[in-house]
């Protein structure tokens, strides 16, 4: 959380902003978990729940973005305070996009259910990457709450595992569709779901990188992991 200032109201504004970010993060984490449950259980009702709740995430982004703008206009923050406000502004954009990806998982799952097409596609990689994405999102938000750069660096590192699961599923899916063209329609929906989960991992990684930016004042988004770790411990 932010450092103390002479103005207690400024402290209150910054703390409120961080709390709103974490609240929005909780909403998106819930959306992602629910979307994955809908996929795992192939449950149409749960799909609809995710789709219906998406507007609440979008509305929350607008609210938090307005709070960021107000703090900048009224408080004119500098140095670490300014980095914090800017990081919150960017993090809520990533959360909103992660929410969009959770909705995409639900919509494609719904389409698979409604198509009534039977398939024998092994989706173990999708289920595993979904669990990993939920964990990364939760841990990136926890790192943000504590401004823990070491935990943030671990999130950045582990995002690569989701990428690997996605690539493994794509390779397997190509074989499935080549062997049985009737699986192509469902296979493409599965591919979209797998990609959406991979993107949720990317957004979680971005949030973790913002933690390092706040604390260290360095943009590490394009650094190799070894250089990122050196920056964290610098």
PDB file of N, CA, C and O in Angstrom, residues 5-16 70-71 74-75:
ATOM      1  N   UNK A   5       1.596  10.221   3.919  1.00  0.00           N
ATOM      2  CA  UNK A   5       1.837  11.592   3.488  1.00  0.00           C
ATOM      3  C   UNK A   5       1.404  12.562   4.577  1.00  0.00           C
ATOM      4  O   UNK A   5       0.727  12.192   5.531  1.00  0.00           O
ATOM      5  N   UNK A   6       1.805  13.823   4.410  1.00  0.00           N
ATOM      6  CA  UNK A   6       1.381  14.851   5.361  1.00  0.00           C
ATOM      7  C   UNK A   6      -0.127  15.023   5.324  1.00  0.00           C
ATOM      8  O   UNK A   6      -0.760  15.296   6.337  1.00  0.00           O
ATOM      9  N   UNK A   7      -0.714  14.876   4.154  1.00  0.00           N
ATOM     10  CA  UNK A   7      -2.168  14.983   4.007  1.00  0.00           C
ATOM     11  C   UNK A   7      -2.811  13.620   4.225  1.00  0.00           C
ATOM     12  O   UNK A   7      -2.599  12.692   3.436  1.00  0.00           O
ATOM     13  N   UNK A   8      -3.565  13.497   5.293  1.00  0.00           N
ATOM     14  CA  UNK A   8      -4.243  12.224   5.563  1.00  0.00           C
ATOM     15  C   UNK A   8      -5.293  11.930   4.499  1.00  0.00           C
ATOM     16  O   UNK A   8      -5.571  10.765   4.205  1.00  0.00           O
ATOM     17  N   UNK A   9      -5.864  12.986   3.905  1.00  0.00           N
ATOM     18  CA  UNK A   9      -6.857  12.782   2.860  1.00  0.00           C
ATOM     19  C   UNK A   9      -6.217  12.187   1.609  1.00  0.00           C
ATOM     20  O   UNK A   9      -6.821  11.345   0.932  1.00  0.00           O
ATOM     21  N   UNK A  10      -4.996  12.614   1.320  1.00  0.00           N
ATOM     22  CA  UNK A  10      -4.270  12.042   0.183  1.00  0.00           C
ATOM     23  C   UNK A  10      -4.038  10.549   0.419  1.00  0.00           C
ATOM     24  O   UNK A  10      -4.220   9.719  -0.472  1.00  0.00           O
ATOM     25  N   UNK A  11      -3.617  10.198   1.655  1.00  0.00           N
ATOM     26  CA  UNK A  11      -3.455   8.787   2.004  1.00  0.00           C
ATOM     27  C   UNK A  11      -4.761   8.028   1.790  1.00  0.00           C
ATOM     28  O   UNK A  11      -4.776   6.927   1.240  1.00  0.00           O
ATOM     29  N   UNK A  12      -5.848   8.633   2.238  1.00  0.00           N
ATOM     30  CA  UNK A  12      -7.156   8.000   2.113  1.00  0.00           C
ATOM     31  C   UNK A  12      -7.531   7.789   0.651  1.00  0.00           C
ATOM     32  O   UNK A  12      -8.063   6.732   0.275  1.00  0.00           O
ATOM     33  N   UNK A  13      -7.237   8.799  -0.187  1.00  0.00           N
ATOM     34  CA  UNK A  13      -7.556   8.696  -1.621  1.00  0.00           C
ATOM     35  C   UNK A  13      -6.776   7.556  -2.271  1.00  0.00           C
ATOM     36  O   UNK A  13      -7.335   6.768  -3.047  1.00  0.00           O
ATOM     37  N   UNK A  14      -5.472   7.464  -1.961  1.00  0.00           N
ATOM     38  CA  UNK A  14      -4.642   6.418  -2.561  1.00  0.00           C
ATOM     39  C   UNK A  14      -5.045   5.028  -2.069  1.00  0.00           C
ATOM     40  O   UNK A  14      -5.098   4.064  -2.843  1.00  0.00           O
ATOM     41  N   UNK A  15      -5.331   4.931  -0.770  1.00  0.00           N
ATOM     42  CA  UNK A  15      -5.763   3.644  -0.222  1.00  0.00           C
ATOM     43  C   UNK A  15      -7.089   3.200  -0.823  1.00  0.00           C
ATOM     44  O   UNK A  15      -7.295   2.019  -1.126  1.00  0.00           O
ATOM     45  N   UNK A  16      -7.985   4.163  -1.003  1.00  0.00           N
ATOM     46  CA  UNK A  16      -9.281   3.863  -1.617  1.00  0.00           C
ATOM     47  C   UNK A  16      -9.104   3.381  -3.048  1.00  0.00           C
ATOM     48  O   UNK A  16      -9.769   2.438  -3.497  1.00  0.00           O
ATOM     49  N   UNK A  70      -9.322  11.880 -11.144  1.00  0.00           N
ATOM     50  CA  UNK A  70      -9.597  12.881 -10.102  1.00  0.00           C
ATOM     51  C   UNK A  70      -8.384  13.087  -9.200  1.00  0.00           C
ATOM     52  O   UNK A  70      -8.056  14.226  -8.836  1.00  0.00           O
ATOM     53  N   UNK A  71      -7.710  12.002  -8.841  1.00  0.00           N
ATOM     54  CA  UNK A  71      -6.520  12.120  -7.988  1.00  0.00           C
ATOM     55  C   UNK A  71      -5.427  12.912  -8.701  1.00  0.00           C
ATOM     56  O   UNK A  71      -4.772  13.781  -8.104  1.00  0.00           O
ATOM     57  N   UNK A  74      -6.571  16.635  -8.759  1.00  0.00           N
ATOM     58  CA  UNK A  74      -6.659  17.313  -7.464  1.00  0.00           C
ATOM     59  C   UNK A  74      -5.356  17.284  -6.688  1.00  0.00           C
ATOM     60  O   UNK A  74      -5.003  18.241  -6.002  1.00  0.00           O
ATOM     61  N   UNK A  75      -4.634  16.163  -6.761  1.00  0.00           N
ATOM     62  CA  UNK A  75      -3.455  15.983  -5.914  1.00  0.00           C
ATOM     63  C   UNK A  75      -2.128  16.218  -6.635  1.00  0.00           C
ATOM     64  O   UNK A  75      -1.102  16.386  -5.992  1.00  0.00           O
TER      65      UNK A  75
END
